[in-house]
Structures are given as C-alpha cells and as structure tokens.
C-alpha cells in the first residue's frame, strides 16, 4: 500500500533539509512541493495555519509542522535506521542539543555574527564561540553527535556543515576555526561528505547570493537606523 | 533502590510548574530546591552549565534541562502511570506541535503585556488573545487537550493560567471575556489535585510581577 508522503519546503531552508535527510536515510518515497515564501500556496496555509511556515510533512493527507516534531514523527512511524536513541536519558540529551542548536547556535551565528560588523560583530562572536565550544565538548569521544552513525542531533545541527563556510565567505570572517574547534571541524567535514547528505546540499552559488543579499540588507538597515 | 529525584526550580516559573505537575501526575516523590536566580547555586551551575536556568530535574544524579524535554523524559521513564503523550504517532506529533506553539508564543507575549505600555502593549495583548483563541480551537469540545484526561498540551499550557490574573491586571483586559472556553478548561484542570497543588496562587504571582516591574523601573 503506497502511503502518500509530501514535503513542503524551500530550496534553501536548513529546517526543511533536515526532513529531506531523514526521509532519504530511511528510504521513504515522497513528493516535494517547493514553496515561494513571498507567495504562499493555499495548501501551505491550509496545512500550517498556525505558523504558515515550511517545512510541512503531509502523510496520507495529515499535516505535521515544525522540523523537530516532523523528525520525531518520521522516526516513530518508519522504524528502520532509528534517529533517536532508545534510552530515555539519551533521548532527552538529544532533544536538548537539538533545541540548543536552533535557540542558541543558529541565532548567535546567523542573527548575531553574520549580520553585524565591527564592534557589534566582535561582541556577537564571543557569544557564538561560547555556544560552539559546548558543541565541541559534546563531540568528545564521538565521530558523530549520534555516536558511530548519524542521528537526530547530527540532522539538527547539520546546517553548520554547509552554511558556516558560506557565511565565512560572505562576511569575510572566520567562524569555526579548525585550531579552536578541531572536533567540530572534523565533524563538519565528515557529515557534509556522508552518503545522502553530500548529494542534497543546496546550490552554493545561489546560497552565496542569498546570504550576501541578507547581510547587505541587514547592515544597511542598521546603518540607517543610527 | 528508590529513585532519587531533585527539582531545581523558582516558585513563580510557569516552566518549573510544568515539571511539578508532571511529577504529581505520576505520583512521584521528589526533593524541591528553590533557587534564588540572582544568586544561583553551585548545583544549578553544575547541572545546567549551558543555560544556567531552571527548571532542572536531577534523576539519580543525572540532570535533564528544558521543561518540555523534562516532561517528556518523565513520561517515558514512568510510562506505566498517567501517560501524558498519546500512543499514536500522529496524535503525539500534534501534541508536541501545540506544546511547542505555547513555548514559542505565550511567554514573550505575556512578558510584553506586563512590561510595556501603549502601542507595544496593545499589540502584545491582541496577539496573545489570538494565540489563546487558536488554542481554544484546538481544544474544541474535548474536556482536556489530552482528550478525556490531561495530557502533554494541558501540562504545557495550564501553568500559564496562574499568570493570567497578572496579565489581565497590568494589561487592563479580560481573558475570560475573549476566551471563555479556555478559562472553563483552566477551572476544570484546577479541580484536579495534581494541578491545584502544582500551580501558584495568582495573587502571589501578581505580587511577584509587581516586584519585577519596580525592580526594572517600569510603571
């Protein structure tokens, strides 16, 4: 019996990419619907009225929104190649680091360091470094955050493995220094080059253009409000 | 050997109350340690070095942080009694979605209601009511978000209800007038011993917020 699985996403969203990875790792067939967020489809608005955001997974007509909620749903519905560990304490730790990744790491790097310059950027960098250091410590003794193989936290933090380099190029600022973060740097390479992961990164040229436009817009806005 | 459970908490925290409620639902004994957030204990700093925040649950010496993560942990470890999450994966996803929605929206909007004035406050009030109305829609005709019994979303949301009086007073509006079904749900929840023993007195919370406003120099 074919179960209809659809994924509403954009070409660049790191949140949607998590779902792409999970579906492919588990060998789940699905249909992709690309959304233009400046012109959201009636389907998206119907499937996620609360937030009107992607990603949204629709399984046999039933929608699920919020990337971590979707990942847990996928893990519970398709049990092969589990993403979360079995032990409740290990599961709690995985959820903790995934949340830390979005709440602190992503925020401090993209909305802190990347869109700022000068002294403001230096201050944002201190916060970002603190957050990255926690990830470095968490990798001690492990190849992936999930242990020997990719797991929930790797998918949650996976955006780092591709986006950091792009942000560094656009902002002209080193963020993950290999000397300061040897384990994290090694993980970024290993994750980025892993099967399935390596075939699904968004096109680099478009990412550079997108993030250059973002940084320019934010710096201009900051300058004009002074 | 009995489980050793310690909860590091701060009495007015609606996040800490979620953990108290989950522990009460499961009938678990634990040691409650009140933290002074202006003078955090070495234990808190050791158990939550990343955020240095409460609540922290320490189970047989191992810490778990972030209230909804703690509640899920409690539900998974003590899964035989009063399950909070449903067993069906789609229902679980819906419960996690709505609990996450409460987390993303209510605290910040509530904070703006008691700490701002004028247009910023009006906008926050309007958005706050919109969120509660959406949640009312999700509740529908069910007695609880969890159906016939309280569940994950009930635990995530009901602890905010003891802050409603403070929001209403400082925001100068009535939540019951806008969301009567939701207020009826809060009263229904409060009839349960686990809820009434876990939530704080709304007047005490009001006093706390008044103190915060003075400290922050907000009229």
Coordinates of C-alpha atoms in Angstrom, one line a residue:
Chain A
X1 CA 0.0 0.0 0.0
X2 CA 1.5 3.3 -1.1
X3 CA 1.4 5.9 1.7
X4 CA 1.4 9.3 0.2
X5 CA 4.1 11.5 1.7
X6 CA 4.6 15.1 0.6
X7 CA 7.1 17.6 1.8
X8 CA 6.5 21.3 1.5
X9 CA 9.9 23.1 1.5
X10 CA 12.0 25.8 0.0
X11 CA 15.3 25.3 -1.9
X12 CA 17.4 26.8 0.9
X13 CA 15.7 26.2 4.2
X14 CA 18.0 24.3 6.6
X15 CA 15.0 23.3 8.6
X16 CA 13.4 21.6 5.6
X17 CA 16.7 20.0 4.7
X18 CA 16.6 18.0 8.0
X19 CA 13.4 16.4 6.7
X20 CA 14.9 15.6 3.3
X21 CA 17.8 13.9 5.0
X22 CA 15.5 11.9 7.4
X23 CA 13.2 10.7 4.6
X24 CA 16.1 9.7 2.4
X25 CA 18.1 8.0 5.2
X26 CA 15.0 5.9 5.9
X27 CA 14.4 5.2 2.2
X28 CA 10.9 6.8 2.3
X29 CA 9.5 7.8 -1.1
X30 CA 8.0 11.3 -1.1
X31 CA 6.8 14.2 -3.3
X32 CA 8.4 17.6 -3.0
X33 CA 6.5 20.8 -3.2
X34 CA 8.7 23.9 -3.4
X35 CA 7.1 27.0 -1.8
X36 CA 7.8 30.6 -2.7
X37 CA 7.5 32.2 0.8
X38 CA 6.6 35.6 -0.8
X39 CA 3.6 33.9 -2.4
X40 CA 2.5 31.0 -0.1
X41 CA 0.3 28.4 -1.7
X42 CA -3.3 27.8 -0.4
X43 CA -2.2 24.3 0.5
X44 CA 0.6 25.5 2.8
X45 CA -1.8 28.0 4.5
X46 CA -4.3 25.2 5.0
X47 CA -1.7 22.7 6.3
X48 CA 0.0 25.1 8.7
X49 CA -2.4 27.9 9.6
X50 CA -0.7 28.5 13.0
X51 CA 2.7 29.5 11.6
X52 CA 2.3 29.5 7.8
X53 CA 5.9 28.1 7.5
X54 CA 7.8 25.3 5.9
X55 CA 8.7 22.5 6.4
X56 CA 5.4 20.7 6.5
X57 CA 5.1 17.0 6.0
X58 CA 1.8 15.6 4.8
X59 CA 1.4 11.9 5.4
X60 CA -1.8 10.3 3.9
X61 CA -3.4 13.7 3.9
X62 CA -2.5 14.6 7.5
X63 CA -0.1 17.5 8.1
X64 CA 2.7 17.8 10.6
X65 CA 4.7 21.1 11.1
X66 CA 7.8 22.1 13.0
X67 CA 11.0 20.3 11.9
X68 CA 11.8 18.6 15.2
X69 CA 8.2 17.5 15.6
X70 CA 8.3 16.1 12.0
X71 CA 11.6 14.3 12.7
X72 CA 10.2 12.6 15.7
X73 CA 7.1 11.6 13.8
X74 CA 9.2 10.1 11.0
X75 CA 11.3 8.2 13.5
X76 CA 8.2 6.8 15.2
X77 CA 6.4 5.9 12.0
X78 CA 9.2 4.4 10.0
X79 CA 11.3 2.5 12.5
X80 CA 14.2 1.4 10.3
X81 CA 17.5 3.3 10.8
X82 CA 16.4 5.0 14.0
X83 CA 17.4 8.6 14.5
X84 CA 16.7 9.0 18.3
X85 CA 18.3 6.6 20.8
X86 CA 16.2 4.2 22.8
X87 CA 17.3 5.1 26.3
X88 CA 15.0 7.9 27.7
X89 CA 18.0 9.9 29.2
X90 CA 19.9 9.7 25.9
X91 CA 16.7 10.8 24.1
X92 CA 16.4 13.8 26.5
X93 CA 20.0 14.8 25.8
X94 CA 19.4 14.5 22.0
X95 CA 16.4 16.8 22.3
X96 CA 18.3 19.2 24.4
X97 CA 21.2 19.6 22.0
X98 CA 18.9 19.9 19.0
X99 CA 17.0 22.7 20.8
X100 CA 20.3 24.4 21.8
X101 CA 21.3 24.3 18.1
X102 CA 18.3 26.3 17.0
X103 CA 17.8 28.5 20.0
X104 CA 21.5 29.5 20.6
X105 CA 23.9 28.3 17.9
X106 CA 21.9 29.3 14.8
X107 CA 20.7 32.5 16.4
X108 CA 24.1 33.7 17.6
X109 CA 25.8 32.9 14.3
X110 CA 23.3 34.0 11.7
X111 CA 21.4 36.7 13.6
X112 CA 24.4 37.7 15.7
X113 CA 27.8 37.4 14.0
X114 CA 26.8 37.2 10.3
X115 CA 24.6 40.3 10.0
X116 CA 26.8 42.5 12.0
X117 CA 30.2 44.2 11.7
X118 CA 32.8 46.0 13.7
X119 CA 32.5 46.1 17.5
X120 CA 28.9 44.6 17.4
X121 CA 30.2 41.6 15.5
X122 CA 33.1 41.1 17.9
X123 CA 30.6 41.0 20.8
X124 CA 28.3 38.6 18.9
X125 CA 31.4 36.4 18.2
X126 CA 32.1 36.0 21.9
X127 CA 28.6 34.5 22.4
X128 CA 28.8 32.4 19.2
X129 CA 32.2 31.0 20.4
X130 CA 30.8 30.0 23.8
X131 CA 27.9 28.1 22.1
X132 CA 30.3 26.4 19.6
X133 CA 32.5 25.3 22.5
X134 CA 29.6 23.4 24.0
X135 CA 29.2 21.5 20.8
X136 CA 33.0 20.8 20.6
X137 CA 32.8 19.3 24.1
X138 CA 29.7 17.2 23.2
X139 CA 31.7 15.6 20.4
X140 CA 34.5 14.4 22.6
X141 CA 35.0 10.6 22.1
X142 CA 32.4 10.5 19.3
X143 CA 32.6 10.7 15.5
X144 CA 29.0 12.0 15.1
X145 CA 26.8 13.5 17.8
X146 CA 24.7 10.3 17.4
X147 CA 27.8 8.2 18.1
X148 CA 29.1 5.9 15.4
X149 CA 26.5 6.9 13.0
X150 CA 24.4 9.9 12.1
X151 CA 21.5 10.6 14.5
X152 CA 18.9 13.2 15.5
X153 CA 21.4 15.8 16.7
X154 CA 23.5 15.4 13.6
X155 CA 20.5 16.2 11.4
X156 CA 19.5 19.0 13.7
X157 CA 23.0 20.7 13.6
X158 CA 23.8 19.5 10.0
X159 CA 23.2 23.0 8.6
X160 CA 26.5 24.0 10.2
X161 CA 28.4 21.7 7.9
X162 CA 27.5 23.6 4.8
X163 CA 26.3 27.1 5.9
X164 CA 29.3 28.1 8.0
X165 CA 31.7 28.1 5.0
X166 CA 29.2 30.2 3.1
X167 CA 28.7 32.7 5.9
X168 CA 32.5 32.9 6.4
X169 CA 33.0 33.7 2.7
X170 CA 30.3 36.3 2.5
X171 CA 31.2 38.1 5.8
X172 CA 34.9 37.7 5.3
X173 CA 35.1 36.4 8.9
X174 CA 36.3 33.0 10.2
X175 CA 33.6 31.5 12.5
X176 CA 34.7 27.8 13.0
X177 CA 38.5 27.9 13.3
X178 CA 39.9 24.4 12.9
X179 CA 42.6 25.1 15.6
X180 CA 40.0 26.2 18.1
X181 CA 37.4 23.6 17.2
X182 CA 39.2 20.5 15.8
X183 CA 36.4 18.1 16.6
X184 CA 33.6 20.3 15.3
X185 CA 35.6 21.0 12.1
X186 CA 36.2 17.2 11.6
X187 CA 32.5 16.5 12.2
X188 CA 31.5 19.2 9.7
X189 CA 33.7 17.5 7.0
X190 CA 32.5 14.0 7.9
X191 CA 28.8 15.0 7.9
X192 CA 29.0 17.1 4.8
X193 CA 30.6 14.2 2.9
X194 CA 28.4 11.4 4.2
X195 CA 26.2 9.4 1.8
X196 CA 22.9 11.1 1.1
X197 CA 24.0 14.3 2.9
X198 CA 26.6 15.1 0.3
X199 CA 24.0 14.8 -2.6
X200 CA 21.5 17.1 -1.1
X201 CA 23.1 20.4 -0.3
X202 CA 21.5 23.5 -1.9
X203 CA 23.5 25.0 -4.8
X204 CA 26.4 27.0 -3.5
X205 CA 26.3 29.9 -5.9
X206 CA 22.7 30.6 -5.1
X207 CA 23.4 30.3 -1.3
X208 CA 26.2 32.8 -1.6
X209 CA 24.0 35.3 -3.4
X210 CA 21.1 34.8 -1.0
X211 CA 23.3 35.3 2.1
X212 CA 25.2 38.2 0.6
X213 CA 21.8 39.9 0.0
X214 CA 20.7 39.2 3.5
X215 CA 23.9 40.6 5.1
X216 CA 23.8 43.7 2.8
X217 CA 20.2 44.4 3.7
X218 CA 20.7 44.0 7.5
X219 CA 23.8 46.1 7.5
X220 CA 22.1 48.8 5.5
X221 CA 19.1 48.8 7.9
X222 CA 21.3 49.0 10.9
X223 CA 23.3 51.9 9.4
X224 CA 20.1 53.8 8.5
X225 CA 18.7 53.5 12.0
X226 CA 21.7 55.1 13.6
Chain B
X1 CA 16.6 1.0 45.3
X2 CA 14.3 4.0 45.2
X3 CA 14.8 6.7 42.6
X4 CA 16.3 10.0 43.8
X5 CA 14.6 12.9 42.1
X6 CA 15.6 16.5 42.8
X7 CA 13.9 19.5 41.1
X8 CA 15.8 22.8 40.9
X9 CA 13.0 25.4 40.4
X10 CA 11.9 29.0 41.1
X11 CA 8.4 29.3 42.6
X12 CA 6.7 31.7 40.0
X13 CA 8.1 29.9 37.0
X14 CA 5.4 28.5 34.7
X15 CA 8.1 26.3 33.3
X16 CA 9.0 24.9 36.7
X17 CA 5.3 24.3 37.4
X18 CA 5.1 22.1 34.3
X19 CA 7.6 19.7 35.9
X20 CA 5.9 19.8 39.3
X21 CA 2.6 18.9 37.5
X22 CA 4.2 16.0 35.6
X23 CA 5.7 14.6 38.7
X24 CA 2.4 15.0 40.6
X25 CA 0.5 13.2 37.8
X26 CA 2.9 10.3 38.1
X27 CA 2.7 10.3 41.9
X28 CA 6.4 10.7 42.2
X29 CA 8.2 11.8 45.4
X30 CA 11.0 14.4 44.9
X31 CA 13.1 17.0 46.7
X32 CA 12.2 20.5 45.7
X33 CA 15.0 23.0 45.8
X34 CA 14.2 26.7 45.5
X35 CA 16.7 28.7 43.5
X36 CA 17.5 32.4 44.0
X37 CA 18.0 33.4 40.4
X38 CA 20.1 36.4 41.5
X39 CA 22.4 34.1 43.3
X40 CA 22.4 30.7 41.5
X41 CA 23.5 27.7 43.5
X42 CA 26.7 25.8 42.6
X43 CA 24.4 22.8 42.0
X44 CA 22.4 24.7 39.3
X45 CA 25.5 25.9 37.6
X46 CA 27.0 22.4 37.6
X47 CA 23.7 20.7 36.4
X48 CA 22.8 23.3 33.7
X49 CA 26.1 24.9 32.6
X50 CA 24.7 25.6 29.1
X51 CA 21.8 27.8 30.1
X52 CA 22.1 28.2 33.9
X53 CA 18.3 28.2 34.1
X54 CA 15.6 26.4 36.0
X55 CA 13.8 24.0 35.9
X56 CA 16.4 21.2 36.1
X57 CA 15.4 17.7 37.0
X58 CA 18.1 15.6 38.6
X59 CA 17.3 11.9 38.4
X60 CA 19.7 9.6 40.2
X61 CA 22.4 12.3 39.8
X62 CA 21.8 12.9 36.1
X63 CA 20.4 16.3 35.0
X64 CA 17.7 17.0 32.4
X65 CA 17.0 20.6 31.4
X66 CA 14.3 22.4 29.4
X67 CA 10.8 22.0 30.8
X68 CA 9.1 20.2 27.9
X69 CA 12.1 17.9 27.5
X70 CA 11.9 17.1 31.2
X71 CA 8.2 16.4 30.9
X72 CA 8.7 14.0 28.0
X73 CA 11.5 12.3 30.0
X74 CA 9.3 11.8 33.0
X75 CA 6.5 10.5 30.7
X76 CA 8.9 8.0 29.1
X77 CA 10.6 6.7 32.2
X78 CA 7.4 6.4 34.3
X79 CA 5.3 5.3 31.3
X80 CA 3.0 2.9 33.2
X81 CA 1.2 5.7 35.1
X82 CA -1.0 8.5 33.7
X83 CA 0.6 8.7 30.2
X84 CA 0.8 12.4 29.1
X85 CA 1.6 11.8 25.4
X86 CA -0.8 9.6 23.3
X87 CA 0.5 6.4 21.8
X88 CA -0.4 7.1 18.2
X89 CA 2.5 8.9 16.3
X90 CA 0.2 11.4 14.6
X91 CA -1.5 12.3 17.9
X92 CA 1.9 12.6 19.5
X93 CA 3.1 14.9 16.7
X94 CA 0.0 17.1 17.2
X95 CA 0.6 17.3 21.0
X96 CA 4.3 18.2 20.5
X97 CA 3.3 20.8 17.9
X98 CA 0.9 22.6 20.2
X99 CA 3.2 22.4 23.3
X100 CA 5.9 23.9 21.1
X101 CA 3.4 26.6 20.0
X102 CA 2.7 27.5 23.6
X103 CA 6.5 27.8 24.2
X104 CA 7.1 29.9 21.1
X105 CA 4.4 32.4 21.7
X106 CA 3.0 32.8 25.2
X107 CA 5.9 33.7 27.4
X108 CA 7.2 36.5 25.3
X109 CA 3.8 38.0 24.6
X110 CA 2.9 37.7 28.3
X111 CA 6.1 39.4 29.2
X112 CA 5.4 42.3 26.8
X113 CA 1.9 42.6 28.3
X114 CA 3.2 43.3 31.9
X115 CA 6.4 45.2 31.0
X116 CA 5.4 47.5 28.2
X117 CA 2.9 50.3 27.6
X118 CA 1.0 52.0 24.7
X119 CA 1.1 50.5 21.2
X120 CA 3.6 47.8 22.1
X121 CA 1.4 46.6 24.9
X122 CA -1.8 46.7 22.8
X123 CA -0.2 44.7 20.0
X124 CA 1.0 42.1 22.5
X125 CA -2.5 41.8 24.1
X126 CA -4.0 41.4 20.6
X127 CA -1.6 38.7 19.6
X128 CA -1.9 37.0 23.0
X129 CA -5.6 36.7 22.6
X130 CA -5.2 35.4 19.1
X131 CA -2.9 32.6 20.3
X132 CA -5.3 31.7 23.1
X133 CA -8.2 31.6 20.6
X134 CA -6.2 29.3 18.3
X135 CA -5.6 27.0 21.3
X136 CA -9.3 27.2 22.2
X137 CA -10.0 25.9 18.6
X138 CA -7.6 23.0 19.2
X139 CA -9.3 22.1 22.5
X140 CA -12.7 22.1 20.7
X141 CA -15.3 20.2 22.7
X142 CA -12.8 18.0 24.5
X143 CA -12.6 18.3 28.3
X144 CA -8.8 18.5 28.0
X145 CA -6.3 18.9 25.2
X146 CA -5.4 15.3 26.0
X147 CA -9.0 14.1 25.5
X148 CA -10.7 12.6 28.5
X149 CA -7.6 13.1 30.7
X150 CA -5.0 15.7 31.0
X151 CA -2.1 15.3 28.6
X152 CA 1.1 16.9 27.3
X153 CA -0.5 20.1 26.0
X154 CA -2.6 20.6 29.1
X155 CA 0.7 20.4 31.2
X156 CA 2.4 22.8 28.8
X157 CA -0.4 25.4 28.9
X158 CA -2.2 25.3 32.2
X159 CA 0.7 26.6 34.2
X160 CA 0.4 29.9 32.4
X161 CA -3.1 30.2 33.8
X162 CA -1.9 31.3 37.3
X163 CA -0.2 34.2 35.4
X164 CA -3.5 35.3 33.7
X165 CA -4.5 37.5 36.6
X166 CA -1.2 39.4 36.5
X167 CA -1.5 39.8 32.7
X168 CA -5.1 41.0 32.9
X169 CA -4.3 43.4 35.7
X170 CA -1.3 45.0 34.2
X171 CA -2.7 44.8 30.6
X172 CA -6.1 46.0 31.6
X173 CA -8.1 43.4 29.8
X174 CA -10.2 40.3 30.5
X175 CA -9.0 37.0 29.1
X176 CA -12.3 35.3 30.2
X177 CA -14.3 37.8 28.1
X178 CA -12.3 36.8 25.0
X179 CA -11.7 33.1 25.6
X180 CA -14.4 31.7 27.9
X181 CA -13.9 28.1 26.8
X182 CA -10.2 28.3 27.7
X183 CA -10.9 29.7 31.1
X184 CA -13.5 27.0 31.7
X185 CA -10.8 24.5 30.8
X186 CA -8.4 26.1 33.3
X187 CA -11.0 25.7 36.0
X188 CA -11.7 22.1 35.0
X189 CA -7.9 21.4 35.3
X190 CA -7.7 23.1 38.7
X191 CA -10.3 20.7 40.1
X192 CA -7.5 18.1 39.9
X193 CA -5.3 17.8 42.9
X194 CA -2.1 17.4 40.7
X195 CA -2.8 20.8 39.0
X196 CA -4.0 22.8 42.0
X197 CA -1.0 21.6 44.1
X198 CA 1.5 22.5 41.3
X199 CA 0.3 25.9 40.3
X200 CA 0.9 29.0 42.3
X201 CA -1.7 31.4 43.8
X202 CA -2.4 34.1 41.0
X203 CA -2.3 36.8 43.7
X204 CA 1.2 35.8 44.8
X205 CA 2.2 35.8 41.1
X206 CA 0.7 39.2 40.7
X207 CA 2.8 40.4 43.7
X208 CA 5.9 38.9 42.1
X209 CA 5.3 40.7 38.8
X210 CA 4.6 44.0 40.7
X211 CA 8.0 43.5 42.3
X212 CA 9.7 42.8 39.0
X213 CA 8.2 46.0 37.5
X214 CA 9.5 48.0 40.4
X215 CA 13.0 46.5 40.1
X216 CA 13.0 47.1 36.3
X217 CA 11.7 50.6 36.8
X218 CA 8.5 50.1 34.9
X219 CA 5.4 51.8 36.0

